[in-house]
Each structure stands twice: as C-alpha cells, then as structure tokens.
Short mmCIF file of C-alpha atoms in Angstrom, two decimals:
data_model
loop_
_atom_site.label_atom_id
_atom_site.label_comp_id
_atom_site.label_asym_id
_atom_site.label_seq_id
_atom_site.Cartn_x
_atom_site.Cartn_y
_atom_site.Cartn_z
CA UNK A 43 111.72 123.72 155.64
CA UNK A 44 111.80 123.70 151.83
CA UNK A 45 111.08 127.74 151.85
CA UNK A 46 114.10 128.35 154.78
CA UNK A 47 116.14 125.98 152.51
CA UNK A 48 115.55 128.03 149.23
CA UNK A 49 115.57 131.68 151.04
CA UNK A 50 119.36 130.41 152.39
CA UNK A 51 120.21 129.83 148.84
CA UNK A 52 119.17 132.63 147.37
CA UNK A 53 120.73 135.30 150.16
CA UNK A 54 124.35 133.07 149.94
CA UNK A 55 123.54 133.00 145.94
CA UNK A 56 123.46 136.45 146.06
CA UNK A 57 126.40 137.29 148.66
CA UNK A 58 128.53 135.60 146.50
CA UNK A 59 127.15 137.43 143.29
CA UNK A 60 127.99 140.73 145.23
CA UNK A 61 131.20 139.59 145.83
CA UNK A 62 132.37 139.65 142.42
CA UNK A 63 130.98 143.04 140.90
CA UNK A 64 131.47 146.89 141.81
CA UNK A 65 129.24 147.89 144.79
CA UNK A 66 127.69 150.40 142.19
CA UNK A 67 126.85 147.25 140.11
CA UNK A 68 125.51 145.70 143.43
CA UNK A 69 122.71 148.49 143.96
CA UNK A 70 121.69 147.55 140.69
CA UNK A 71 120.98 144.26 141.54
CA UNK A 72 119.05 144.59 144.34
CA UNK A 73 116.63 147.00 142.96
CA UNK A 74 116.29 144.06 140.18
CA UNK A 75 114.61 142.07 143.04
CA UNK A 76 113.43 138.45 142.38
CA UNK A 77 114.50 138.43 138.71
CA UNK A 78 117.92 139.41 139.97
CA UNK A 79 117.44 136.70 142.94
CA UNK A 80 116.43 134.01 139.82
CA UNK A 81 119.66 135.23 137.71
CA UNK A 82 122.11 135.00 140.75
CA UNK A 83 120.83 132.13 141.26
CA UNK A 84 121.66 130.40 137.75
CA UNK A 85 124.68 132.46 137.53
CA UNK A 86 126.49 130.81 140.63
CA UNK A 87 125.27 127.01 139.24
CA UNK A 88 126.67 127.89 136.16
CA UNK A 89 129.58 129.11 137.75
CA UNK A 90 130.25 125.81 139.76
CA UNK A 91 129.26 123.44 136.40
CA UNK A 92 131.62 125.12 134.51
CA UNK A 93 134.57 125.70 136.85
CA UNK A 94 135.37 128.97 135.00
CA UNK A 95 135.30 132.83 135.62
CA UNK A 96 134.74 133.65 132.15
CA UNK A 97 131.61 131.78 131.92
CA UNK A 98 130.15 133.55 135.15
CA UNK A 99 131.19 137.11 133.98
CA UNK A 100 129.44 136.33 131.23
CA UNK A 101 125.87 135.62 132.96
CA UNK A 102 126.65 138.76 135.23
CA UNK A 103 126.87 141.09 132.45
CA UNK A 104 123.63 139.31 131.11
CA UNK A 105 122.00 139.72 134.27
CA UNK A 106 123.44 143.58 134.45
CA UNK A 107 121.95 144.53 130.96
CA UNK A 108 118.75 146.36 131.38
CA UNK A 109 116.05 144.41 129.68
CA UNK A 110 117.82 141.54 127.96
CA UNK A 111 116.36 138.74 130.85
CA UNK A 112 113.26 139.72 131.76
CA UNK A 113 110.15 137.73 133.02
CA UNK A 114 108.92 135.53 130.18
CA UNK A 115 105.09 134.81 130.28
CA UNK A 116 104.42 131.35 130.63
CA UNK A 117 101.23 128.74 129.41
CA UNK A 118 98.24 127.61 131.21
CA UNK A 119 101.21 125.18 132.88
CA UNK A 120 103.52 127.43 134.25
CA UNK A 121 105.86 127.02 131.03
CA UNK A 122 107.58 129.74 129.53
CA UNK A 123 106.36 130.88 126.38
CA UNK A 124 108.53 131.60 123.24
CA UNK A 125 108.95 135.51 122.33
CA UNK A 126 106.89 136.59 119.82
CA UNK A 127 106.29 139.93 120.33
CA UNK A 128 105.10 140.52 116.87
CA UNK A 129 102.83 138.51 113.92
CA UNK A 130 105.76 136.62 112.02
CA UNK A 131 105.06 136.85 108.76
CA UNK A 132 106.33 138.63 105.45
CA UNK A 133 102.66 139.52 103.93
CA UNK A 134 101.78 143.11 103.15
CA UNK A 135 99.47 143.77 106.09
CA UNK A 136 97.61 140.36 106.73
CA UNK A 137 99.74 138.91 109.35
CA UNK A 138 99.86 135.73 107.54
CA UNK A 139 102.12 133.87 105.34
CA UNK A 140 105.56 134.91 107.00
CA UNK A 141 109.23 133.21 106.01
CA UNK A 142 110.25 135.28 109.09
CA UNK A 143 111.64 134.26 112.31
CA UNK A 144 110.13 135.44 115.74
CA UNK A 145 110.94 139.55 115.65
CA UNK A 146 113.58 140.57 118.14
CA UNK A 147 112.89 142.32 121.37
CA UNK A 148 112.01 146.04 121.61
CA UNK A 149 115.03 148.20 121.41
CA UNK A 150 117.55 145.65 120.45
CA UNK A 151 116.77 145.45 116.65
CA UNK A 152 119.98 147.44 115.61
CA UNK A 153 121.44 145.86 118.15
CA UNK A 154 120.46 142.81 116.29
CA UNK A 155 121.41 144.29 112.71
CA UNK A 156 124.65 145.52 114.09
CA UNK A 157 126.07 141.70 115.81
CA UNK A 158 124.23 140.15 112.31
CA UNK A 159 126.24 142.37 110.20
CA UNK A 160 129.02 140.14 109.66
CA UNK A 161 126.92 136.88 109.33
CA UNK A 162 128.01 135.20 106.08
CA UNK A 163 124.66 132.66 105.37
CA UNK A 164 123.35 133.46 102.47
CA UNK A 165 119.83 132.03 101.19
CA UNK A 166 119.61 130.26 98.07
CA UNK A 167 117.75 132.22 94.89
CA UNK A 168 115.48 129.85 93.95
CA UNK A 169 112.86 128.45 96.52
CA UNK A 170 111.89 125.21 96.07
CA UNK A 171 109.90 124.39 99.53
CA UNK A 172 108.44 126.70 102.28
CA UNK A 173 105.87 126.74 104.36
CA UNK A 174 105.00 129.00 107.45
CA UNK A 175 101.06 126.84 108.16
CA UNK A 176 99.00 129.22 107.22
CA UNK A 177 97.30 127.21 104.53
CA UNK A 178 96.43 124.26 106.97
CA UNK A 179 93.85 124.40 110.03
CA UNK A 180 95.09 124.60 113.77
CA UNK A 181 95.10 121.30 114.96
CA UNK A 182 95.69 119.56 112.01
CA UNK A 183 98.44 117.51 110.67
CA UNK A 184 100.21 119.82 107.78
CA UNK A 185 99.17 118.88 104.02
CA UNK A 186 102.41 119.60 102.72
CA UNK A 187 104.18 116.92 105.15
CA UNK A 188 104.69 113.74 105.61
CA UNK A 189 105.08 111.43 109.22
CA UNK A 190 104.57 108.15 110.91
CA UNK A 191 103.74 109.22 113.73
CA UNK A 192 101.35 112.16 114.98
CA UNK A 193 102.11 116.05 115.12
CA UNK A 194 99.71 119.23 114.85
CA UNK A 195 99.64 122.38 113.76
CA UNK A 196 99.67 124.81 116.85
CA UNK A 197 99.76 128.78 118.26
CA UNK A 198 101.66 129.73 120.77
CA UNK A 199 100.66 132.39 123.27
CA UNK A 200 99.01 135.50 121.08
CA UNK A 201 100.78 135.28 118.20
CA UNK A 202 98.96 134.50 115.08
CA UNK A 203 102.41 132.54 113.78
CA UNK A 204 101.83 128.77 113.57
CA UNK A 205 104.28 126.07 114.67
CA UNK A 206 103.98 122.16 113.81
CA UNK A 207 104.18 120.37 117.08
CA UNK A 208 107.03 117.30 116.84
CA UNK A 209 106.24 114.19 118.72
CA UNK A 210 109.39 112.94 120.27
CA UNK A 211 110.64 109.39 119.53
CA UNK A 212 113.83 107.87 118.08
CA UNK A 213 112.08 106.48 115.01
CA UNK A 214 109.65 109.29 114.20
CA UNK A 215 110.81 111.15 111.45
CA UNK A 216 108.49 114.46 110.18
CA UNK A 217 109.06 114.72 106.38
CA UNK A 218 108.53 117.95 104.12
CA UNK A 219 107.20 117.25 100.57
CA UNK A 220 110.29 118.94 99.14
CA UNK A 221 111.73 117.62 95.55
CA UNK A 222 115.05 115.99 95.10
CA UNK A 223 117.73 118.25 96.21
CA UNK A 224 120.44 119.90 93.90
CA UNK A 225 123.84 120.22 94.52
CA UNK A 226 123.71 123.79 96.46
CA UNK A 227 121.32 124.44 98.19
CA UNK A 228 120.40 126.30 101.49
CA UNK A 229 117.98 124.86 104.39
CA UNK A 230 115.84 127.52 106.88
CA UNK A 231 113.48 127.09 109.87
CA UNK A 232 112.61 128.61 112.98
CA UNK A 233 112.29 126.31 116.72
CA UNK A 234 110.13 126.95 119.86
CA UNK A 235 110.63 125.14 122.96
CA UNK A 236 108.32 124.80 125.87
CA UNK A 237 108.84 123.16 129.55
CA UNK A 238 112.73 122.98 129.67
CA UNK A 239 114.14 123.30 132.61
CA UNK A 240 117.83 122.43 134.18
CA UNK A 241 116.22 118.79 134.20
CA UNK A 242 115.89 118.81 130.65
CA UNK A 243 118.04 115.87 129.67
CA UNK A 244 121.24 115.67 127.35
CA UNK A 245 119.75 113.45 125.42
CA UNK A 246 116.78 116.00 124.18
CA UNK A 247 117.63 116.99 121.12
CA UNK A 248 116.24 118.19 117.60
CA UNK A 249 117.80 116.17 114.07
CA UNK A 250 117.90 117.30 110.63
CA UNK A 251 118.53 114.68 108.05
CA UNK A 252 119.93 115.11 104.73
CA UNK A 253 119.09 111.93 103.34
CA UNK A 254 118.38 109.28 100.41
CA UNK A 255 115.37 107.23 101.79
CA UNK A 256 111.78 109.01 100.85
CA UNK A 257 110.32 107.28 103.89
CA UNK A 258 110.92 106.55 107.93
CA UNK A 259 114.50 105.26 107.76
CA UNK A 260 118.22 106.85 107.88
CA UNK A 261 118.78 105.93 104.67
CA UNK A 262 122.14 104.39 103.37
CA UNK A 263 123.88 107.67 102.38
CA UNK A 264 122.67 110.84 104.69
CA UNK A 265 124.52 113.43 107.01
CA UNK A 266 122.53 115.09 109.87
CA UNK A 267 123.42 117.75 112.60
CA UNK A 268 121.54 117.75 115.91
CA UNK A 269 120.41 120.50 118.43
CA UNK A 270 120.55 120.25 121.66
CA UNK A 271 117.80 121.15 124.18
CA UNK A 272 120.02 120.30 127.23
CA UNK A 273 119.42 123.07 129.94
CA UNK A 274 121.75 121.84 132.82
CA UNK A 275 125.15 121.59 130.56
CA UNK A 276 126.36 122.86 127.08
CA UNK A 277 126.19 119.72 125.06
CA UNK A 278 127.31 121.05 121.63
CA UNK A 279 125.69 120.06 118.48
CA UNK A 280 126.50 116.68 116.88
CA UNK A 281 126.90 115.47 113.17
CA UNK A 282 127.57 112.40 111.70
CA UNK A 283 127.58 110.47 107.89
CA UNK A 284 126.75 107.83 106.77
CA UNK A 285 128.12 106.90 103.04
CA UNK A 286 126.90 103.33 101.13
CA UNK A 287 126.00 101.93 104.88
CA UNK A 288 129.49 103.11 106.33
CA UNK A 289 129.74 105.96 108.66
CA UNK A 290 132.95 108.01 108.32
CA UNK A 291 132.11 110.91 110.30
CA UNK A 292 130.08 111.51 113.91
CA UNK A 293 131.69 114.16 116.26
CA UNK A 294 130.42 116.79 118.46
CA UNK A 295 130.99 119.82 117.86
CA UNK A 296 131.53 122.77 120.98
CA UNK A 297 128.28 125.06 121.43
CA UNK A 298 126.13 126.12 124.60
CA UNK A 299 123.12 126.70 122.77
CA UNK A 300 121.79 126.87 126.13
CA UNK A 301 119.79 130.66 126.45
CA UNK A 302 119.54 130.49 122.37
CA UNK A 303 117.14 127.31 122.12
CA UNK A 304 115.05 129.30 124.76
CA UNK A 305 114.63 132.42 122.45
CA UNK A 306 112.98 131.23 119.12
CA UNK A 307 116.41 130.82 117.59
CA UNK A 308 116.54 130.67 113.65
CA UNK A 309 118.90 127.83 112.08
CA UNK A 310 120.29 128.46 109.17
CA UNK A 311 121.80 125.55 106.72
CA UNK A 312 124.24 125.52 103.49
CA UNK A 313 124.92 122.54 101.26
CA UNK A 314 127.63 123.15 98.93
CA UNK A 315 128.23 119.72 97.34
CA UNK A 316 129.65 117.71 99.88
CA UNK A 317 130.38 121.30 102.26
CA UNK A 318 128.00 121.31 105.11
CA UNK A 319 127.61 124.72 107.09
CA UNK A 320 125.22 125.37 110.03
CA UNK A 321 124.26 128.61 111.90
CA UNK A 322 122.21 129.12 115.32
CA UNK A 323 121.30 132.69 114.53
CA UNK A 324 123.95 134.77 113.66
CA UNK A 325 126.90 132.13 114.94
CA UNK A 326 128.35 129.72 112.28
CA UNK A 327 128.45 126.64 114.22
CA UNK A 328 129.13 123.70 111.80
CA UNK A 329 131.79 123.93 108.80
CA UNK A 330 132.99 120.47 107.50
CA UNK A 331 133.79 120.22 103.79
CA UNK A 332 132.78 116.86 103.34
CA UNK A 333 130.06 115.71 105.20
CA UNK A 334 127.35 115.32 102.82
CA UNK A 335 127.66 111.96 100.50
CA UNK A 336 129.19 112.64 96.94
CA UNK A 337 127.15 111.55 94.06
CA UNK A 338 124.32 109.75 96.19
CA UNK A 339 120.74 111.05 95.13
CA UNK A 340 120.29 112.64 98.26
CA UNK A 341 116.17 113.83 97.95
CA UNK A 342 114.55 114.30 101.32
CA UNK A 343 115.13 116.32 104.39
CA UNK A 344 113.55 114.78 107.76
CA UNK A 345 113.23 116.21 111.43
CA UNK A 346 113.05 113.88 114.13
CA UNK A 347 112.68 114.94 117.76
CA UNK A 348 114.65 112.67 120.64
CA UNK A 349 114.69 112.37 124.31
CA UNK A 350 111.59 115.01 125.11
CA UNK A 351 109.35 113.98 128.11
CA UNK A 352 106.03 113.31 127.20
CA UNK A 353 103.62 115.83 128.57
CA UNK A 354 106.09 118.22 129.54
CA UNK A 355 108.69 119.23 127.36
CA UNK A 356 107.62 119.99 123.64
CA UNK A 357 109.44 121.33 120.84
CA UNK A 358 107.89 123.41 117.04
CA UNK A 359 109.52 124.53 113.88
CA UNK A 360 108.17 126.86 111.87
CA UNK A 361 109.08 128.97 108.56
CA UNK A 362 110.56 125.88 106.91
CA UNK A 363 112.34 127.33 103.66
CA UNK A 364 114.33 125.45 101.19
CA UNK A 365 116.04 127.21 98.19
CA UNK A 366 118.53 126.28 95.39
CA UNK A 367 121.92 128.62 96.27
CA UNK A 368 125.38 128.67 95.24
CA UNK A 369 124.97 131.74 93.47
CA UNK A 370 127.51 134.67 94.55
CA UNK A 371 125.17 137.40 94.19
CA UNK A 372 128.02 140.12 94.03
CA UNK A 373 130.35 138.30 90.95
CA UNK A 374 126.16 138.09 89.34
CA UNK A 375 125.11 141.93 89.88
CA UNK A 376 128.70 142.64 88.48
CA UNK A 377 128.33 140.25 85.48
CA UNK A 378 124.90 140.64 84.71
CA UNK A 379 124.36 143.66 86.17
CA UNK A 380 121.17 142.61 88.39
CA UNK A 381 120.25 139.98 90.93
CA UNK A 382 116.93 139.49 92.57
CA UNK A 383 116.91 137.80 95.70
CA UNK A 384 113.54 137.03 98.34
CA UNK A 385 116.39 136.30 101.33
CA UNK A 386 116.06 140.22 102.36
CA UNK A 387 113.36 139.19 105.31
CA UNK A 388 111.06 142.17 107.08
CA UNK A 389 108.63 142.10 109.80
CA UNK A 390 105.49 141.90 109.13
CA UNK A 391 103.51 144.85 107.46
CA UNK A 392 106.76 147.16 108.09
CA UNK A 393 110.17 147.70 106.79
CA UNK A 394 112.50 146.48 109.47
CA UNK A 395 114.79 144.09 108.45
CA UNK A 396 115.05 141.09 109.95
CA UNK A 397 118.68 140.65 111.44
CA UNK A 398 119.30 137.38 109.47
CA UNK A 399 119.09 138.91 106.03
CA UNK A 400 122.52 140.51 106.41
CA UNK A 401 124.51 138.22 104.77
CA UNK A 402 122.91 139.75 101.72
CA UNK A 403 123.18 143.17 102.00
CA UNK A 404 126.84 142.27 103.00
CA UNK A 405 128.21 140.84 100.05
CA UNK A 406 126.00 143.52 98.10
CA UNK A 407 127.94 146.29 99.49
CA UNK A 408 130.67 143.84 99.04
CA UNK A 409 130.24 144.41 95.10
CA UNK A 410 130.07 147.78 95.60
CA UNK A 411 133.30 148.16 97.23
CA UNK A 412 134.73 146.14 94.43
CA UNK A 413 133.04 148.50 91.53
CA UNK A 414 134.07 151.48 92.49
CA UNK A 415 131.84 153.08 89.51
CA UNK A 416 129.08 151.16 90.19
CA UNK A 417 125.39 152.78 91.26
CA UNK A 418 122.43 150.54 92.46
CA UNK A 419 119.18 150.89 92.10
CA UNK A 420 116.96 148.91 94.82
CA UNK A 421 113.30 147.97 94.15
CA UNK A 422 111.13 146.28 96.33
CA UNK A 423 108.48 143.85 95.93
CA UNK A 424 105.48 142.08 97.81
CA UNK A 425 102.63 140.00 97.27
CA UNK A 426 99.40 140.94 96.85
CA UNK A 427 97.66 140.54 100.30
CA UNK A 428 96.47 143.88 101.01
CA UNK A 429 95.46 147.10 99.38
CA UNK A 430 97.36 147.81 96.05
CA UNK A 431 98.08 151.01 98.11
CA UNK A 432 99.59 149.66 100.76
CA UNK A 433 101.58 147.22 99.08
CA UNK A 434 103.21 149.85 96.98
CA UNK A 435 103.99 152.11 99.99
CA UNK A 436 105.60 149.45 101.71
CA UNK A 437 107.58 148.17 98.74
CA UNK A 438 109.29 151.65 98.57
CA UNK A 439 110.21 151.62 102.14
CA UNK A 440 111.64 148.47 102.37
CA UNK A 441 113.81 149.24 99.27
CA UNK A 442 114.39 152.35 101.37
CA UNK A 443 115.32 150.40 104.44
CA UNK A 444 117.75 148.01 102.11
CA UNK A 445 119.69 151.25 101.03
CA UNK A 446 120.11 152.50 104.73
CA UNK A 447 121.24 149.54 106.16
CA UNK A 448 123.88 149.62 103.19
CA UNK A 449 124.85 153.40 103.94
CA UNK A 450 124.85 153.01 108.02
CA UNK A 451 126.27 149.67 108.32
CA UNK A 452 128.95 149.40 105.63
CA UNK A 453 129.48 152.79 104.71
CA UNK A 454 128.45 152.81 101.50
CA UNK A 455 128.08 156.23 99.70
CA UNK A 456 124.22 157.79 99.68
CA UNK A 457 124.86 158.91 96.63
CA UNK A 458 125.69 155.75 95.04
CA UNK A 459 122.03 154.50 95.41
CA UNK A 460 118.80 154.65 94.29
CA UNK A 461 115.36 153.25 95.21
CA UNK A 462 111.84 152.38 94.15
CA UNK A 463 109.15 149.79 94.93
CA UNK A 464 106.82 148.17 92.81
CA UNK A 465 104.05 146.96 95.23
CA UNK A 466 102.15 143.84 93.93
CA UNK A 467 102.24 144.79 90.52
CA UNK A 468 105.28 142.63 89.32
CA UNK A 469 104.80 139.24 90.58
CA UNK A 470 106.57 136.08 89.64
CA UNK A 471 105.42 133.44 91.09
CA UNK A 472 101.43 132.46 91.62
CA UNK A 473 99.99 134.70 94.72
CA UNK A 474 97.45 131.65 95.41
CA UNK A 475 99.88 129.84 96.79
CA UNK A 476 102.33 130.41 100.03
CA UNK A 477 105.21 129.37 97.75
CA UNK A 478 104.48 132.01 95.17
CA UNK A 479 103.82 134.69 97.27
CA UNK A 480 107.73 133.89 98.79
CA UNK A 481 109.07 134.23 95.36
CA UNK A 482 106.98 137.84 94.68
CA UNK A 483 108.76 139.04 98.09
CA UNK A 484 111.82 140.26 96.88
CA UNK A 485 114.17 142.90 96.41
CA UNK A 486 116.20 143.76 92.97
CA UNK A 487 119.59 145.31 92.98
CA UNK A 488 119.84 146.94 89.31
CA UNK A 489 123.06 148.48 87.94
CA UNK A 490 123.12 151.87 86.97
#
C-alpha cells in the first residue's frame, strides 16, 4: 500500500511539475528519471510550505540545471555524505594541512569565482588561531581545544580532510585555545552535516559565541549568531547580546540556508569593534553595528551544537581560522606600497583559487583602479611540504592565477602586472607547526 501510495505521489508530483514548465523543459525531465522524480517531489512541498511561485521557480531551474543536484553518495547508514571531491588542504603537494573549504564541484569553479566576485569578507592579516586536524590522531579529542563534554576527530567519506565531530547539547560548549581577541578581527570555519532530513527539527542548530567567560558558560558580556540545520522550513539565522548580564539584542534574521548547510558551506565572520558581519559562503547574511559588547574583554570563541538527534543527525567544523583584520589592504599597498596577505586560498597542490578569496583580489584591483599609474608585482609563497621544486613551480602559478583572476574578472590591464613565486624559500612563520605553515602561504602585492 505504502509503494501505490508513494508511486501516486510521485506521478501527481510530477504532473503538476509539467504543468508549470515548457514541454521542451518537460522532456528534460523525464529523461532525468528518479532524480528528477526526487526533485519534483521536493519542489511541489516546497511549493505548498511556502505559498509562493517564486520559491518553486526557483527549485525548477535547480532541478533543470545539468549537474548542479545530482545523487550524493551516502555512509554505511544511508546518509548523505558531504562533497569533497578533492583533499582540502593548502600544502604544496601533501594533502595535509589545508585552511581551505571543501573544493567546488567539477565545472562550476568559475562559476564559483564569477557569483564570489563581488563578496566583500575580507580575512584578517595576522593569524592568530587555525587549525585544519592534521596534527591530532583520528579519533581523538583535538589538543588545541577545549570541551566538557566529548567530540572526536573524524573523516568523512574518502577525503583525507578531518572534521571535529560536535556532540549536541544545550550546555556543551567546544572551545578553541585562541588568545584574547583584539578589536578587529575576522572568524573562519568550514561545517559538514550528516542525516538531515525534512524531519530535521527547527530547533537544530549550530552557535558561535563571542564571549568573556574562558570556560562552559555564556558569559556576562557575549554576542552569538546561530545556524540553522532545519530541513523542512527556512528558519533564518538568529543573534542575540548580552551586555553586563542584560540582553539588548536577540532577533532572527531572514535566510533559507536550507540546500547551503547540505553542501559543506564556509562561514565567514568580521568583528569590527562592536560591528558584527556574517557570511554563508558568498551571501552576507548578518550586518548589525553594534552587537558585540564595547569595552568588555571579550577572549574566547565557543561552538555549541543544539537540538541534533542522537545517533542520527551529526554535525563537523573544520578549517577553524582566526586572524587580526581591520586592515584595508588597498589604502596599505597605496601607502606603503606592499601588503602580504595568506587570505588568497587554493586547492590543494594546484593553483585554483578558492571562490572565497575574492574579496581580496577585489579591493586589490580596487587600488588599482584608484592608482591609475600603479603596476603590481605578485609573488607567491608556500610552505615547505614537498620538493623545493615543486613548491617553487607552484608558487609561480598561483601568483600567475592571482594576476588572471585580476585581468578576467575586473578588467584590469595585463600589462599593469607582474609575477613571480618564491617557493619555500621565504618563510615567516615556523613550518613545524600548522600555524606557521598558514602564515608562509601567502601572496605579496609589491608596487612597481
């Protein structure tokens, strides 16, 4: 009865899919088979939850695209898997020690560069925390973090990346060993999900704390945003203060993070003062100039995971960077006539750019457009897993990739740049340690 029950669905779900695109469109669909059957499907529920033909036109286009839904592999538990397609990491040729996020899909990385190339995050200059695992065993509880509860260090299907594993609880708080924060400063990580599903409740959520108690508390002066997990409904992404004991601000804020939280998405943070920004990849999200408590000593960040059902639904960060920022990089390469920045993130072993380091290049070109006399010369920089060989090779082409990106995406003059790479050969920062090898990955933009 169940199996007559779902066919029924599936042929009205997609009669009434039919109904609203060109019969050209409809062809389309049926040669898509089940995963078209699976995408009607959602698309109609969707389309009844939200009560709106924008919404559904939406999920049809989605469903219309060649090769942005397809089949994701799933666990030993029939959960689907995040997308790693590649080893995330920033080393020379190692595959380990990456401050990337998961790589995007095959044949959408301009695609990528192209919708990132008017995202405004930019990282902070000097890193003060990061950590991407690969100095602690699988299995174990990370050395550089603190908890009071449990939490491992995990892989997820074949890639080599490594993910701490959150326990869920309302008073479980996971706690980087990060020094007291400055006044600007920028906040990075990378989330996997496994086991969501449209019963997934609103109440599942991931918190990041900004806050003045070392330990397992709220603190009397913190601000916090959370992400929502929520499959079944867009829930949007709350934040609230708290200043000497007294809240003054908790609101949600509109988002259907829904597809996102599914994909590996990469959260980016900025703390300007009392300015709070947050990002869900390239999408500016949060923007509230006075969230964060003014002159509290505001030293530890905290994640704590809420309303996930043991067993099933599970949640992992990864790539955890914190940097000192507030630096405009184009009024300091016009100044001083150089900056040096290790935001410019590649995949690993290669020269593609990550999508989320174009906030960069932006307001580099930016400085360019500005200077109208001004020449660059780019130089690129790794750390020194690998060949000396190797590492130089790949330090010219990423300062070769840095320039293109510049010339193709914001029109900036060939002519008007130079490059060269370094390799290993110029390191500042101690290549013993995952931290140091972060600072020697870099690129310099020199005046000429």
């Amino acid at each position: 009865m169940k199996t007559k029950d779902r066919s029924l669905k599936t042929v009205l779900s997609i009669f009434f899919l039919i109904a609203f695109v060109s019969s050209a469109d409809a062809q389309i669909l049926k040669k898509l088979g089940k995963r078209a059957e699976k995408a009607a499907e959602r698309a109609v529920e969707r389309r009844v939850e939200q009560e709106t033909t924008k919404k559904t036109d939406e999920v049809l286009d989605s469903i219309l695209e060649p090769g942005k839904k397809g089949k994701k592999p799933t666990d030993k538990d029939g959960n689907p898997m995040p997308q790693n397609e590649k080893p995330n990491s920033e080393s020379s040729d190692s595959g380990s020690n990456s401050e990337n996020g998961p790589t995007a899909p095959k044949n959408e990385g301009m695609k990528s560069i192209q919708v990132y190339s008017k995202f405004d995050f930019v990282p902070g200059d000097k890193l003060l925390f990061f950590d991407d695992f690969n100095n602690d065993f699988i299995g174990d509880f990370p050395s550089k973090w603190n908890t009071d509860a449990g939490g491992e260090i995990v892989t997820l299907g074949d890639s080599p990346q490594r993910w701490l594993e959150l326990k869920s609880g309302f008073s479980i708080y996971y706690i980087p060993d990060i020094p007291q924060l400055p006044e600007e400063y920028t906040i990075e990580f990378d989330i996997a999900a496994l086991g969501l599903d449209r019963g997934t409740s609103s109440t599942t959520k991931l918190a990041i704390y900004i806050s003045d108690d070392e330990y397992f508390k709220k603190g009397d002066n913190y601000a916090y945003a959370e992400i929502p997990f929520c499959q079944y409904s867009a829930i949007g992404i709350t934040i609230e203060n708290n200043i000497n004991k007294k809240r003054l601000i908790r609101s949600t804020v509109k988002a259907d993070l829904r597809d996102e939280i599914l994909e590996n998405p990469h959260v980016s943070i900025a703390v300007n003062k009392q300015r709070y920004r947050l990002w869900v990849n390239e999408v500016k999200y949060i923007d509230v100039p006075r969230l964060v408590p003014n002159g509290a000593i505001l030293n530890t960040v905290k994640f704590r995971a809420n309303g996930f059902k043991d067993g099933k639904e599970k949640v992992f960060i990864t790539n955890l960077k914190v940097a000192e920022g507030g630096v405009d990089l184009r009024r300091k390469l016009i100044s001083e006539g150089s900056v040096s920045t290790n935001g410019i993130l590649f995949d690993s072993g290669s020269a593609n750019i990550q999508p989320q380091s174009m906030g960069i290049i932006r307001q580099i070109s930016q400085a360019l457009q500005q200077e109208a006399g001004m020449n660059l010369k780019i130089v690129g920089h790794t750390d020194a897993d690998g060949s000396d060989d190797t590492n130089l090779v790949l330090s010219k082409k990423r300062a070769e990739a840095v320039k293109n990106a510049l010339v193709s995406m914001y029109n900036v003059s060939s002519d008007r740049l130079t490059t060269d790479g370094k390799g290993e050969t110029e390191p500042i920062g101690d290549n013993g340690t995952t931290d140091g090898k972060a600072q020697n990955r870099r690129v310099e933009f020199i005046k000429q």
